[in-house]
Short mmCIF file of C-alpha atoms in Angstrom, two decimals:
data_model
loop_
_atom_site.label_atom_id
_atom_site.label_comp_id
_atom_site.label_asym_id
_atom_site.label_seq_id
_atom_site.Cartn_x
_atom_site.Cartn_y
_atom_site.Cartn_z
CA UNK A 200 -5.92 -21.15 -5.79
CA UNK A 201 -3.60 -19.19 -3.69
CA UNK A 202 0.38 -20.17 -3.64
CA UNK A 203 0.30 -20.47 0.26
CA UNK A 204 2.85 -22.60 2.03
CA UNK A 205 1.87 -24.97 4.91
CA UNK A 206 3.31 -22.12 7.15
CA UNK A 207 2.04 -19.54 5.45
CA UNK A 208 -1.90 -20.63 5.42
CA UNK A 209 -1.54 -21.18 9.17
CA UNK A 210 -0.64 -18.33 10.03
CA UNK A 211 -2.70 -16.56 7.30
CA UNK A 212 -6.02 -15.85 9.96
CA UNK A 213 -5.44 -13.94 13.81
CA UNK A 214 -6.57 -15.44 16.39
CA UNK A 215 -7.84 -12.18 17.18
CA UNK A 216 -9.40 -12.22 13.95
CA UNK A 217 -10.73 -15.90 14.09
CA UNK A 218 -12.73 -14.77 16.87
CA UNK A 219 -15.38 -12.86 15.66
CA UNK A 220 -15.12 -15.05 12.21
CA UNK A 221 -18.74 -16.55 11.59
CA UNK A 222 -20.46 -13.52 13.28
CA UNK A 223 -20.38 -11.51 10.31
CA UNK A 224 -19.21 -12.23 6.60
CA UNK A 225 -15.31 -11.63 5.76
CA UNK A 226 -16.33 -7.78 3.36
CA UNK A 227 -17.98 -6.63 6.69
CA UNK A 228 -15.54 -7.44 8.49
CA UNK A 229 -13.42 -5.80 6.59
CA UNK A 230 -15.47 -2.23 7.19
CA UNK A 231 -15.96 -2.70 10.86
CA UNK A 232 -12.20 -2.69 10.77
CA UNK A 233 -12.19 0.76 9.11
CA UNK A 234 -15.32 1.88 10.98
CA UNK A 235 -12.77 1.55 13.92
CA UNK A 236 -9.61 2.88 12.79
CA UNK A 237 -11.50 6.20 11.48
CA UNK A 238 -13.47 6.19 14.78
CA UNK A 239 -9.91 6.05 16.72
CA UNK A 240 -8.84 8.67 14.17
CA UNK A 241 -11.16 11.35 14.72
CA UNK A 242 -11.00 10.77 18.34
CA UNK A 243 -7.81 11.08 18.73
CA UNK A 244 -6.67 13.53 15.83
CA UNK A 245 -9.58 15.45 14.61
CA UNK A 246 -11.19 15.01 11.03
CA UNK A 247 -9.07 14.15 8.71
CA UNK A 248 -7.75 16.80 6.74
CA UNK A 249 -7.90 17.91 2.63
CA UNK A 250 -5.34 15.52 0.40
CA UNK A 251 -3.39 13.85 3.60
CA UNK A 252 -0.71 12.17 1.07
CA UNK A 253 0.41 16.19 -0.53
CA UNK A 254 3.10 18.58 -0.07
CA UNK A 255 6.35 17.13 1.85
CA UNK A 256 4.32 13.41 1.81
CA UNK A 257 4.22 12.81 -1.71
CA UNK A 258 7.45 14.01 -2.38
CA UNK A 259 8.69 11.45 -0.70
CA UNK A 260 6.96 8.93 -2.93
CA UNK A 261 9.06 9.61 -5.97
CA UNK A 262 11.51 7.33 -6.86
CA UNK A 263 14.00 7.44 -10.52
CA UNK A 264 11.71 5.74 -13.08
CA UNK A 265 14.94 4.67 -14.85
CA UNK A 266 16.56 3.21 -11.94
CA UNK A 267 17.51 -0.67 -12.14
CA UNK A 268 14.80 -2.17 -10.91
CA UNK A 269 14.62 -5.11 -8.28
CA UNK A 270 12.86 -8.50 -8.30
CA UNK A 271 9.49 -7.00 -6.71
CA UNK A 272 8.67 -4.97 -10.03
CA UNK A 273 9.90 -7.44 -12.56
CA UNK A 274 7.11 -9.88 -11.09
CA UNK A 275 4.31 -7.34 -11.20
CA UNK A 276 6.21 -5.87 -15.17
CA UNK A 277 5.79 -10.12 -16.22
CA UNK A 278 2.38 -9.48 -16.36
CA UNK A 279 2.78 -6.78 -18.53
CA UNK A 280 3.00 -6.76 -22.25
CA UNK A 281 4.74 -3.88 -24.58
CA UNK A 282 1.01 -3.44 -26.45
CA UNK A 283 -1.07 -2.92 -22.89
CA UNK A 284 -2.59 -0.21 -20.99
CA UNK A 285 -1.60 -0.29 -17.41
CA UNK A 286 -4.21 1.38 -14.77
CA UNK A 287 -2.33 1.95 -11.61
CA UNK A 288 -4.99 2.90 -9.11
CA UNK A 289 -3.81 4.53 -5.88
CA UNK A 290 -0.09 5.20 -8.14
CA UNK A 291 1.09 8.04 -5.68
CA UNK A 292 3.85 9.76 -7.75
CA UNK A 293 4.43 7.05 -10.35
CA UNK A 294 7.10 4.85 -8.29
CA UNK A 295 5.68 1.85 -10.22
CA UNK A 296 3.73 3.43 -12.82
CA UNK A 297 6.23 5.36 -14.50
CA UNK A 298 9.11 2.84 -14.79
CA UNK A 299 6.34 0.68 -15.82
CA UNK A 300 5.13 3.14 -18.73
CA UNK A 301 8.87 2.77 -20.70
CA UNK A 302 7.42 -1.20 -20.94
CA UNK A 303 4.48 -0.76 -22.02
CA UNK A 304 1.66 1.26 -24.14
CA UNK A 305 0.63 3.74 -21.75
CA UNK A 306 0.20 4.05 -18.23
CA UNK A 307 -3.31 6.10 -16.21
CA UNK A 308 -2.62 7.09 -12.91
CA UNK A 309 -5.93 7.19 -11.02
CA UNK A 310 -5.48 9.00 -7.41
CA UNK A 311 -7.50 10.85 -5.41
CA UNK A 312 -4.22 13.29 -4.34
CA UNK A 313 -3.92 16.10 -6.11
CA UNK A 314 -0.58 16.50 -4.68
CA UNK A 315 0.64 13.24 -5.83
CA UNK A 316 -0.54 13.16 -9.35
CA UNK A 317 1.28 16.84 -9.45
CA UNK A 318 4.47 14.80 -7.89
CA UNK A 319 3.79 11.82 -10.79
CA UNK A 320 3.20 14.79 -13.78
CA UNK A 321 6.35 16.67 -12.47
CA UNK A 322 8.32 12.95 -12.09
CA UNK A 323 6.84 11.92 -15.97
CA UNK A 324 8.62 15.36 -17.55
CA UNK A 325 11.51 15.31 -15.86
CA UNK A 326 12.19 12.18 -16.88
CA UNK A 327 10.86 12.46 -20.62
CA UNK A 328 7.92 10.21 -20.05
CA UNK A 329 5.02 11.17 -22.38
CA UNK A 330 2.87 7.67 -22.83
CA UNK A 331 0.97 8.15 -19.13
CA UNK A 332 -2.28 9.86 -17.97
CA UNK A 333 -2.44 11.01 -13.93
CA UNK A 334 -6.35 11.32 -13.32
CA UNK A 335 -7.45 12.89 -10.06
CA UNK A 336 -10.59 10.94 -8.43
CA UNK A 337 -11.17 8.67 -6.12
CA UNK A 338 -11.08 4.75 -8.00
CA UNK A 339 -14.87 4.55 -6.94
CA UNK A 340 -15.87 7.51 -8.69
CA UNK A 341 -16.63 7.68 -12.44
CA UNK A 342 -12.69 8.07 -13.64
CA UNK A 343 -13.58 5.85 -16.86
CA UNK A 344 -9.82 4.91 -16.64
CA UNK A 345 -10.01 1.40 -18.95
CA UNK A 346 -6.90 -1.01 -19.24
CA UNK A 347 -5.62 -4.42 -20.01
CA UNK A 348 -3.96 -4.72 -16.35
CA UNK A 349 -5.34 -2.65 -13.29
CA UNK A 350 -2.30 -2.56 -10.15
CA UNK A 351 -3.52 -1.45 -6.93
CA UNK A 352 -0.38 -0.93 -4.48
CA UNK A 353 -1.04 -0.31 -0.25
CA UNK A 354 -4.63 0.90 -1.28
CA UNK A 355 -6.74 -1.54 0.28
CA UNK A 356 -5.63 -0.75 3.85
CA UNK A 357 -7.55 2.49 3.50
CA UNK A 358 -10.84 1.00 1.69
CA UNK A 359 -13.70 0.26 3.71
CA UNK A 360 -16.35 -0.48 0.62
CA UNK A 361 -13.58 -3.54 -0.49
CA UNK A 362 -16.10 -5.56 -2.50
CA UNK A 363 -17.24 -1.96 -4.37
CA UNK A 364 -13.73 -1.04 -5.13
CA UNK A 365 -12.83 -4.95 -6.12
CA UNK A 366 -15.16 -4.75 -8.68
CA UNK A 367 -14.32 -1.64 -10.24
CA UNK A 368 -11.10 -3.05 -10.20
CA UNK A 369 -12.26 -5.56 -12.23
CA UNK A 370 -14.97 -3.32 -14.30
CA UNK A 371 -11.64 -1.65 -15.33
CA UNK A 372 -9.09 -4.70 -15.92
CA UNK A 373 -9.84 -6.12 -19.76
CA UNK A 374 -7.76 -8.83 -18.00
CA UNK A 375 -5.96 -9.08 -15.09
CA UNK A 376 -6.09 -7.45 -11.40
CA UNK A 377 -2.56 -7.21 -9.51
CA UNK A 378 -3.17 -5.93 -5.45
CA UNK A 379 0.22 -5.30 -3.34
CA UNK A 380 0.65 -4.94 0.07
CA UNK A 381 2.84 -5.80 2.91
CA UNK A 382 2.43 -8.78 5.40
CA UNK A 383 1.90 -6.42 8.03
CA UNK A 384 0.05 -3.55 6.81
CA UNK A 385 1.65 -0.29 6.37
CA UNK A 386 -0.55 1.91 8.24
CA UNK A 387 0.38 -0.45 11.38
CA UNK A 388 4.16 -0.25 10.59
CA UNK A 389 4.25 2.80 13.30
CA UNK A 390 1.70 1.27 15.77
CA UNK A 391 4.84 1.08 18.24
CA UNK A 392 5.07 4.94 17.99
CA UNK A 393 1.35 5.01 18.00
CA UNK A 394 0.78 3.81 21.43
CA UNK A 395 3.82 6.15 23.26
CA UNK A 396 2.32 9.39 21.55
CA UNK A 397 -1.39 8.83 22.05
CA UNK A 398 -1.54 6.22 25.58
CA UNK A 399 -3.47 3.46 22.97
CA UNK A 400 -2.63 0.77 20.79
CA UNK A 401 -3.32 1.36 17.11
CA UNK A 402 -6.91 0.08 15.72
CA UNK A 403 -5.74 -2.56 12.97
CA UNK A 404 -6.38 -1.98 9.84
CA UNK A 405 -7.10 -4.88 6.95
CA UNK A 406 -4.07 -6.88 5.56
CA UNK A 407 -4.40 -9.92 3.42
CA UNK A 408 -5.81 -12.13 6.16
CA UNK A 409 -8.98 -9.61 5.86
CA UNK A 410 -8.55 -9.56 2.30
CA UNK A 411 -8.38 -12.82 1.02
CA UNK A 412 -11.71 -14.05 2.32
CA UNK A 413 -13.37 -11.09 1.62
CA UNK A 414 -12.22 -12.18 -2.19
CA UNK A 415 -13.01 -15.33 -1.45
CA UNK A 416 -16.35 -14.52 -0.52
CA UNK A 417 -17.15 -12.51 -3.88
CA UNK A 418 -15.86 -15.72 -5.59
CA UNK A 419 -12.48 -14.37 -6.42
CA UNK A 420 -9.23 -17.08 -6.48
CA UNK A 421 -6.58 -15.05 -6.47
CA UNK A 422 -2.84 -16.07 -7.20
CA UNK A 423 -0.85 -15.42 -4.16
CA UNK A 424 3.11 -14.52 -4.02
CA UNK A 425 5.18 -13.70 -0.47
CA UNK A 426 8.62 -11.63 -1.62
CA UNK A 427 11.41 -12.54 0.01
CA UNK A 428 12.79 -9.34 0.12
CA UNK A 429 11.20 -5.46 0.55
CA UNK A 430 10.98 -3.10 -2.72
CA UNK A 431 13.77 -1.44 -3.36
CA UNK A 432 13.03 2.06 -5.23
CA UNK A 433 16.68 3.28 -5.31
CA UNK A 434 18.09 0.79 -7.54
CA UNK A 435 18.48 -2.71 -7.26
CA UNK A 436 19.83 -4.80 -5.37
CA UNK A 437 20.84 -3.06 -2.25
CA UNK A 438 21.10 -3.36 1.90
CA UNK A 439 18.30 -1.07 3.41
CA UNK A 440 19.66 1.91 4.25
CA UNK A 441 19.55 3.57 7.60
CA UNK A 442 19.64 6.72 9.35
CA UNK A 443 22.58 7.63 10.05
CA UNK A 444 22.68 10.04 12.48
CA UNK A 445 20.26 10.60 15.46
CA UNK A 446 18.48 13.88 13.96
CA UNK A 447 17.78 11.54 10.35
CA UNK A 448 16.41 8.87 12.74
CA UNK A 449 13.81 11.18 14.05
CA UNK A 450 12.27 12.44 11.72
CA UNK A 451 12.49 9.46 10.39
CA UNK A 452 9.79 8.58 13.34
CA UNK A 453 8.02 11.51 12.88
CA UNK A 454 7.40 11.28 9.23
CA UNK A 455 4.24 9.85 7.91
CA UNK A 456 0.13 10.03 8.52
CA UNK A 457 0.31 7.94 11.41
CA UNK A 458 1.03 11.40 13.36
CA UNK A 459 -0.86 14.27 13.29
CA UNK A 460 0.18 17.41 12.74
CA UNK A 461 -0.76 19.07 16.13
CA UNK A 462 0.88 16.37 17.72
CA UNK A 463 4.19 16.62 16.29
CA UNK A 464 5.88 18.31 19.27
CA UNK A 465 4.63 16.01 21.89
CA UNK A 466 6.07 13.26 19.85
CA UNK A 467 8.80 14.83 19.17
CA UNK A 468 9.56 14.65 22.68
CA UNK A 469 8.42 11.58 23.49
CA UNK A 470 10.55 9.77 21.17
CA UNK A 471 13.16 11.51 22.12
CA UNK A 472 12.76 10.29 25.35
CA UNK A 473 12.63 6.41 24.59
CA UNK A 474 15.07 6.87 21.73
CA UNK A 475 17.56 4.09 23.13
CA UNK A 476 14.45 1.53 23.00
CA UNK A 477 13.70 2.98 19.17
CA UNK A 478 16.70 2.44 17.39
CA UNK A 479 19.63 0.56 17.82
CA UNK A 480 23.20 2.77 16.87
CA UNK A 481 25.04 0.17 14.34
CA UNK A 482 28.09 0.12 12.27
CA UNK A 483 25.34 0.70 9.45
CA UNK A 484 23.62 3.54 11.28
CA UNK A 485 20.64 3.39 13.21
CA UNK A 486 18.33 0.62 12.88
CA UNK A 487 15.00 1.11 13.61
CA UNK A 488 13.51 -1.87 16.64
CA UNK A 489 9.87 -1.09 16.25
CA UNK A 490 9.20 -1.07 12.28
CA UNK A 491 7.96 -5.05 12.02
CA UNK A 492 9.45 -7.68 10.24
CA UNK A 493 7.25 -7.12 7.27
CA UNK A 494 7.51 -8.27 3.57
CA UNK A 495 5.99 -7.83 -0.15
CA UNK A 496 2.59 -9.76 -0.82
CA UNK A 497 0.92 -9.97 -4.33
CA UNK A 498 -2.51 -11.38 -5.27
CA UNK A 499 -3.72 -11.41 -8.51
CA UNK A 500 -6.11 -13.07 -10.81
CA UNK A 501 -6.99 -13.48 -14.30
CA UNK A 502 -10.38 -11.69 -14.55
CA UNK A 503 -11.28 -13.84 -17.21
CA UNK A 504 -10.76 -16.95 -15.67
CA UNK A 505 -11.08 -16.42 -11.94
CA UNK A 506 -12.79 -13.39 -11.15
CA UNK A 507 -16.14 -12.46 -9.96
CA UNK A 508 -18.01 -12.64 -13.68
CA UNK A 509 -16.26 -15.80 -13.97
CA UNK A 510 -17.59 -17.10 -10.97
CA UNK A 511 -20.96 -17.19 -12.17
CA UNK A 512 -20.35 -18.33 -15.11
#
């Protein structure tokens, strides 16, 4: 069963949440959640457009596969043996993946970005990295991407079929599933920023207190671990680093999918305007008041043992 502490388990369902528990079952609850984030989205942005996570965006997901790596990856690289495929689905540019490739047999990068599987191809030569695969598709269409471990990292936030893509997780994983994500889920991080640009607070999106009883409810007992500390993709270990000048901090604000492109002026200038309430001007630069005190979660499970096939066994 999950590793939760006392604290932990209380704290593990929203009030908010608890609410409209028992009116509908936890994996459809889960889509109403993304039924009303995209709603908000489209209303307040437009359609979403072609491969969101390209161009500048995925750049910025590429980190040194031969860095020293921090505590975060050498939990999820434990699992990991030198003779096993690793399926990384959602792997962006390879921040995990590749590192993880010079541990083990090969690595297949399944994303749905053709601009980040360019970044992870680009990030795998430069760095002399031959033993990995990036596959464009979406992980719920036919990829036939097969491994001993499948790692799905800030993916489910964005899924609103979870118990379809949980068990092509599994379909894919010869024998275990590994799911990061934050405590607070990333899409939310900016939700502060969110509600000064567009007048509304943010529609939330799942996190694990969606998640877990939606895997509960397909008969899934997960493994659950709480990092003490954020990744690090920069080397290991390290203080965050900060902006550290007020033109860094802004577009620090600015960056990310939270903000649409048409709307990047207007923010610009609202930000601007309530800078003094953003960030706070330290001896270490500028530290930003409205991310949330958010840290690493991991749930995982033997497929074999205590997944959905072995369930109903």
């Amino acid at each position: 069963m999950a590793n939760l502490s006392p604290v932990r388990q209380a704290a593990i369902i929203p009030p908010k949440i608890r609410m409209i528990r028992g009116t509908m079952g936890a994996v459809q609850e889960y889509a109403a959640l993304l039924d009303a984030s995209e709603e908000q989205w489209v209303r307040l942005q437009g359609p979403r457009q072609p491969d969101i996570w390209g161009g500048p965006i995925a750049a910025r997901f590429r980190a040194d596969p031969r860095r020293e790596m921090d505590d975060n990856f050498l939990a999820v690289a434990s699992y990991v043996t030198p003779d096993d495929v690793f399926i990384d689905a959602g792997g962006g540019a390879g921040r995990i993946g590749l590192p993880m490739a010079l541990r083990c047999k090969e690595v297949i990068n399944v994303d749905p970005s053709p601009g980040m599987v360019e970044e992870f191809h680009a990030c795998a030569q430069e760095s002399s990295i031959t033993n990995v695969r990036g596959i464009v598709a979406d992980w719920t269409d036919d990829h036939g991407a097969v491994g001993d471990v499948v790692y799905a990292a800030n993916v489910t936030y964005f899924v609103r079929d979870i118990d379809v893509f949980v068990k092509k997780l599994e379909a894919a994983a010869r024998r275990r599933v590994i799911i990061a994500i934050w405590s607070a889920p990333n899409p939310s991080h900016n939700a502060t920023l969110f509600k000064m640009v567009y007048g509304e607070e943010q529609a939330t999106v799942p996190g694990y207190p969606e998640l877990l009883p939606a895997l509960w409810e397909m008969g899934i007992l997960p493994d659950v671990q709480f990092f003490p500390h954020p990744w690090s993709f920069d080397g290991a270990p390290e203080e965050p680093g900060y902006p550290q000048d007020r033109e860094s901090a802004m577009e620090g604000a600015l960056a990310g999918i939270w903000l649409a492109a048409q709307d990047r002026d207007r923010a610009e200038t609202v930000i601007n305007q309530h800078f003094d309430e953003l960030y706070q001007e330290t001896d270490k630069g500028f530290v930003p008041t409205w991310l949330p005190n958010a840290l690493p979660v991991l749930i995982t499970w033997d497929v074999r043992y205590h997944g959905i096939g072995a369930a109903k066994a």
